[in-house]
mmCIF file of C-alpha atoms in Angstrom:
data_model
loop_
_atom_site.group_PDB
_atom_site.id
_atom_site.type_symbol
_atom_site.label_atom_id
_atom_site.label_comp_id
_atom_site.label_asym_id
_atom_site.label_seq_id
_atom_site.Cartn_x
_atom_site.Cartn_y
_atom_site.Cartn_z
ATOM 1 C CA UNK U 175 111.100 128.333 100.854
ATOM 2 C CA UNK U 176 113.092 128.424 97.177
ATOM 3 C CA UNK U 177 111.534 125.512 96.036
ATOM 4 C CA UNK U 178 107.556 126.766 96.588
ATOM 5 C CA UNK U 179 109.110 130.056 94.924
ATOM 6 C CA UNK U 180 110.115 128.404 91.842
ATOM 7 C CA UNK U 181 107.289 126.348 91.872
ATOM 8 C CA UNK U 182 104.638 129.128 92.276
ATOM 9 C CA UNK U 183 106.529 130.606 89.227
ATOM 10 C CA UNK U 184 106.467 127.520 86.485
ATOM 11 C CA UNK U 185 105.354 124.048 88.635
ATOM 12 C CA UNK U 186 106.524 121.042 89.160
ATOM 13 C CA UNK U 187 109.224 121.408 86.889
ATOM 14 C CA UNK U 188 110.499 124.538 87.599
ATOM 15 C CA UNK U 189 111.871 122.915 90.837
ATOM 16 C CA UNK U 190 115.585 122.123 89.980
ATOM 17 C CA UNK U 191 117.631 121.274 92.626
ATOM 18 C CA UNK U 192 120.424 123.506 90.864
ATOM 19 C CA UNK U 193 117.769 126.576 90.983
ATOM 20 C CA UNK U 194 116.853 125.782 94.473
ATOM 21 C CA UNK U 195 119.666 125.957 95.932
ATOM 22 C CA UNK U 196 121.050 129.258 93.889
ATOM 23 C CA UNK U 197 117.787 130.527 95.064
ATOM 24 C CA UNK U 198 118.372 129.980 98.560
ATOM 25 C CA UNK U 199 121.389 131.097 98.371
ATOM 26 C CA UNK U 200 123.241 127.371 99.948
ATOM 27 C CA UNK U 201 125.466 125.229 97.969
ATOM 28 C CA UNK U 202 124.617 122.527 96.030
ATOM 29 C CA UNK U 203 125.896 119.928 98.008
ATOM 30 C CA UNK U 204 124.227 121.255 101.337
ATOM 31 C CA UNK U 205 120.847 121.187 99.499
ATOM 32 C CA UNK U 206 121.722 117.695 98.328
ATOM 33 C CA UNK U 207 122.966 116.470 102.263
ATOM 34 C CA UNK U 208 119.090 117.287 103.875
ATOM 35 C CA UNK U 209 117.194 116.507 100.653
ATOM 36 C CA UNK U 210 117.951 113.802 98.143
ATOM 37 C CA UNK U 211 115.302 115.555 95.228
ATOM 38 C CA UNK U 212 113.077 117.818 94.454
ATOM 39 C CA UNK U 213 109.877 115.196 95.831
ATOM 40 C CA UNK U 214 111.446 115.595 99.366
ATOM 41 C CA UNK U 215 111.949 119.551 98.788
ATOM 42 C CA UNK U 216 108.111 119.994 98.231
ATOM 43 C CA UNK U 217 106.930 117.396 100.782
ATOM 44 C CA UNK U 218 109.083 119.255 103.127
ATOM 45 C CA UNK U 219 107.392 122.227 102.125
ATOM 46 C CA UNK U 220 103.570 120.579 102.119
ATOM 47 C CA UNK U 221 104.664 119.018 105.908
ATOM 48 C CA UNK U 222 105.595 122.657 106.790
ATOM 49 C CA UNK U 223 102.170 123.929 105.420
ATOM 50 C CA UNK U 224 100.122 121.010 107.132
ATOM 51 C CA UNK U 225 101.994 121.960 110.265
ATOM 52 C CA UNK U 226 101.010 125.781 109.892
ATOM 53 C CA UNK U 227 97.268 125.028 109.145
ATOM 54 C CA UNK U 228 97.474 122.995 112.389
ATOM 55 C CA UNK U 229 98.756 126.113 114.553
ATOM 56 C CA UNK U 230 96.076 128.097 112.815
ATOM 57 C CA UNK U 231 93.511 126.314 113.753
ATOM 58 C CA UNK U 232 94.473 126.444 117.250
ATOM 59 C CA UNK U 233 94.273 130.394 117.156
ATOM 60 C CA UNK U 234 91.580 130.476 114.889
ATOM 61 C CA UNK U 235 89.215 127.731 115.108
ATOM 62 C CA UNK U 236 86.788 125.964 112.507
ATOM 63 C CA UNK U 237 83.222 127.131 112.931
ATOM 64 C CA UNK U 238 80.382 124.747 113.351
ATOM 65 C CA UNK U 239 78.072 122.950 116.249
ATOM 66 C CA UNK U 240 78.881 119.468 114.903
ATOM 67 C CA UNK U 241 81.765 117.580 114.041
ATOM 68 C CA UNK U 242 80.730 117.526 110.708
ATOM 69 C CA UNK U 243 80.600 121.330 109.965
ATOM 70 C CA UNK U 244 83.498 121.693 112.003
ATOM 71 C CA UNK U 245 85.712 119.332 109.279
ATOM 72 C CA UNK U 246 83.856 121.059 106.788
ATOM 73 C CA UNK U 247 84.588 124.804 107.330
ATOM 74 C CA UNK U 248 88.585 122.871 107.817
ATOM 75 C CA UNK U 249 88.595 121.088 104.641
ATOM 76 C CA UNK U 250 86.858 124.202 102.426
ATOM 77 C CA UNK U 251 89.781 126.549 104.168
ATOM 78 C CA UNK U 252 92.691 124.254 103.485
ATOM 79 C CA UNK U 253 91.556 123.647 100.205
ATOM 80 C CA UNK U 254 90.510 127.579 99.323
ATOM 81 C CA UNK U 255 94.380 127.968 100.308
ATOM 82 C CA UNK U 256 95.404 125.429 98.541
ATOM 83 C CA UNK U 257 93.619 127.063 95.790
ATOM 84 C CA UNK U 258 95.455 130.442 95.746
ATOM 85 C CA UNK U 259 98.536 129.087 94.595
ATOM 86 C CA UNK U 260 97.830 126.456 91.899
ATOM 87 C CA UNK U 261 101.397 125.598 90.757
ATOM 88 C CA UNK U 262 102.825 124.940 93.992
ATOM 89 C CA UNK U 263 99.646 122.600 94.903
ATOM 90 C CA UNK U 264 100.041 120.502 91.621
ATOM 91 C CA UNK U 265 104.082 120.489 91.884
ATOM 92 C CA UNK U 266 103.239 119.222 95.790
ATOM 93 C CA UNK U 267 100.681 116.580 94.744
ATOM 94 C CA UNK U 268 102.840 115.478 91.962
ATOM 95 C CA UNK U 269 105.969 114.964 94.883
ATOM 96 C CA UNK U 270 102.753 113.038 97.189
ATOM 97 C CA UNK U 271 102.800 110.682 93.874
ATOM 98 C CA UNK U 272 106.091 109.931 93.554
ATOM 99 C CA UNK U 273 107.306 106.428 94.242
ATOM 100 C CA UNK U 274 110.606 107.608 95.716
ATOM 101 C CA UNK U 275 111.130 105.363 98.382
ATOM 102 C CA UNK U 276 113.201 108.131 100.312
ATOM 103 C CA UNK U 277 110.313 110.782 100.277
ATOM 104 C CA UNK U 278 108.032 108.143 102.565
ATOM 105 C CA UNK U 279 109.209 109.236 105.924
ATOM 106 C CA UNK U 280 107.703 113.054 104.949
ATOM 107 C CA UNK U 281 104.675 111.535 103.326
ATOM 108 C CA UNK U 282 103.518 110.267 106.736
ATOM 109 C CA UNK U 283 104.837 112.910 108.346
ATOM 110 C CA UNK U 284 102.074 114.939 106.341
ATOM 111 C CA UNK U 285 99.619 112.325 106.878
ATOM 112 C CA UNK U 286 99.875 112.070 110.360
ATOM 113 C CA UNK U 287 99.765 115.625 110.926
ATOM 114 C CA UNK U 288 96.872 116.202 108.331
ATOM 115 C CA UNK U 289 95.066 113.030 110.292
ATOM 116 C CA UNK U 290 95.590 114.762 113.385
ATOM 117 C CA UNK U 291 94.215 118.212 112.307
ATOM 118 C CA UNK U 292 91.308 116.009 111.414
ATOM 119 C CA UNK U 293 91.131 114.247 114.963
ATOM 120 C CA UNK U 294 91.715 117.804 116.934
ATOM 121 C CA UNK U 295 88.589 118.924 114.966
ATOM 122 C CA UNK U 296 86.223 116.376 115.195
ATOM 123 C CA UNK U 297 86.836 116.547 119.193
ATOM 124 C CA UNK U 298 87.055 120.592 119.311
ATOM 125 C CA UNK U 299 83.877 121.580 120.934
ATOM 126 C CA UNK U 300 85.257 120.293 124.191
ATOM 127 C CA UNK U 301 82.767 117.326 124.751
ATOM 128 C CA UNK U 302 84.191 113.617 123.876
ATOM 129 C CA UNK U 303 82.645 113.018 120.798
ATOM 130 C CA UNK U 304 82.729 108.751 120.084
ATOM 131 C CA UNK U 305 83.037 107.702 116.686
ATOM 132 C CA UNK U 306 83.446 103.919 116.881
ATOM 133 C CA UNK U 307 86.026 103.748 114.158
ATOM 134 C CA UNK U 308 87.055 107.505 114.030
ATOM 135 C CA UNK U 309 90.479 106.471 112.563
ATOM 136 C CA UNK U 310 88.937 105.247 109.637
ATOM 137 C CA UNK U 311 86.854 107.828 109.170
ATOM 138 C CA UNK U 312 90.110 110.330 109.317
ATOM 139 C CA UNK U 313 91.377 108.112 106.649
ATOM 140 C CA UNK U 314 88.852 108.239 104.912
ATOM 141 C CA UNK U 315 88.161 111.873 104.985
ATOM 142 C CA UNK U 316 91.971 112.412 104.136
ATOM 143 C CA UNK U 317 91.663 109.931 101.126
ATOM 144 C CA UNK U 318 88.806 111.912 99.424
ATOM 145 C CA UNK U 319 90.639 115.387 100.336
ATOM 146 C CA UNK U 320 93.558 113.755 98.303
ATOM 147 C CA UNK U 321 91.172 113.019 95.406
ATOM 148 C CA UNK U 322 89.679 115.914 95.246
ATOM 149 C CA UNK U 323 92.559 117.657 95.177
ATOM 150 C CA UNK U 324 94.369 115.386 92.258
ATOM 151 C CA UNK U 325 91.082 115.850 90.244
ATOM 152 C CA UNK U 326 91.244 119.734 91.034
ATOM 153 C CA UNK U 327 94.690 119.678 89.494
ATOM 154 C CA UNK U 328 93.612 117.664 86.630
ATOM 155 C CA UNK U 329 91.099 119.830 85.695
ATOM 156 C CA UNK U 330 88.312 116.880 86.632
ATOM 157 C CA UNK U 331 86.362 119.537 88.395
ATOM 158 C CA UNK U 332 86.093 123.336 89.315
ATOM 159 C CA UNK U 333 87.727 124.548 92.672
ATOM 160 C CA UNK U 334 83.939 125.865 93.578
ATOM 161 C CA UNK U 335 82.660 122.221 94.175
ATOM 162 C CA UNK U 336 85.809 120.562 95.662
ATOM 163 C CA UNK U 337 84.739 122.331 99.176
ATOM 164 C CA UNK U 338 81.023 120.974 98.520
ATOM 165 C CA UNK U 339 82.316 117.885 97.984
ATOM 166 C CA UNK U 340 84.478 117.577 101.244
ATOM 167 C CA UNK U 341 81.783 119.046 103.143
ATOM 168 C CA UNK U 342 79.483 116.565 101.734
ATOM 169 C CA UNK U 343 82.169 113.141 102.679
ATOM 170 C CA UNK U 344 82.130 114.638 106.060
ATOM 171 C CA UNK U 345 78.515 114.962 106.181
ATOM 172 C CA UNK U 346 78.048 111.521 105.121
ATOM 173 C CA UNK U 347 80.723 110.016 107.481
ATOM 174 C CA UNK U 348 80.103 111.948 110.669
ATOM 175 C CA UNK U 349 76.514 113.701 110.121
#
């Protein structure tokens, strides 16, 4: 996608609708009729990675004998990937902060499917696992991913603990 492009080449503010759109080659106004900024550009882009981690898991699936290692080995993969490409995962959380009241719908688009990856994990080894609130302990899990991640991009901690962390919350909540 043009807009991880540019943003994998200067951040969050490389992303220019104007740039996007040369880059992809589309007019200015077509860009403009299926995305109103450059929020809903990246959150497309972070619903179409949250989708692809999804299918990924299904061919490749997390390691682990308990729910908690299972969400652990997920989180410390997504994350690691995140990782690789620093710029675009900053410009992304930045468009998750926004306030733009048009960018919701693809916020819980990426929430649902990220809560859902969650879900598919805790209940992968087959047997029906019963956590007697396991939608708040998605949430939950989800939340502290999120803050992790924004104090990753702050420079609030190293990359090499955020995993630990994560696998730590998921210890904690489902161990």
């Amino acid at each position: 996608m043009a807009a991880t492009a540019l943003a994998a080449e200067g951040g969050y503010d490389a992303v220019q609708m104007r740039d996007v759109a040369a880059r992809a080659e589309v007019a200015l106004g077509t860009l403009y009729r299926h995305y109103a900024s450059k929020d809903q550009l990246l959150l497309a882009a972070m619903a179409q990675q949250a989708a692809t981690l999804r299918e990924r898991l299904v061919q490749r699936p997390p390691n682990g004998d308990t729910p908690a290692a299972r969400v652990s080995d997920v989180l410390k993969r997504a994350s690691r990937a995140l990782e690789r490409a620093p710029l675009v995962t900053k410009a992304m959380l930045a468009a998750m902060s926004s306030s733009e009241e048009a960018a919701v719908p693809l916020k819980h688009e990426i929430d649902s499917t990220l809560r859902a990856i969650i879900a598919d994990v805790v209940h992968g080894d087959g047997h029906c696992t019963t956590f007697a609130d396991l939608d708040g302990i998605v949430r939950v899990l989800g939340s502290v991913w999120f803050a992790e991640l924004t104090y990753w991009s702050n420079g609030l901690n190293q990359s090499s603990s955020m995993g630990d962390n994560l696998a730590s919350a998921a210890e904690l909540l489902l161990g």
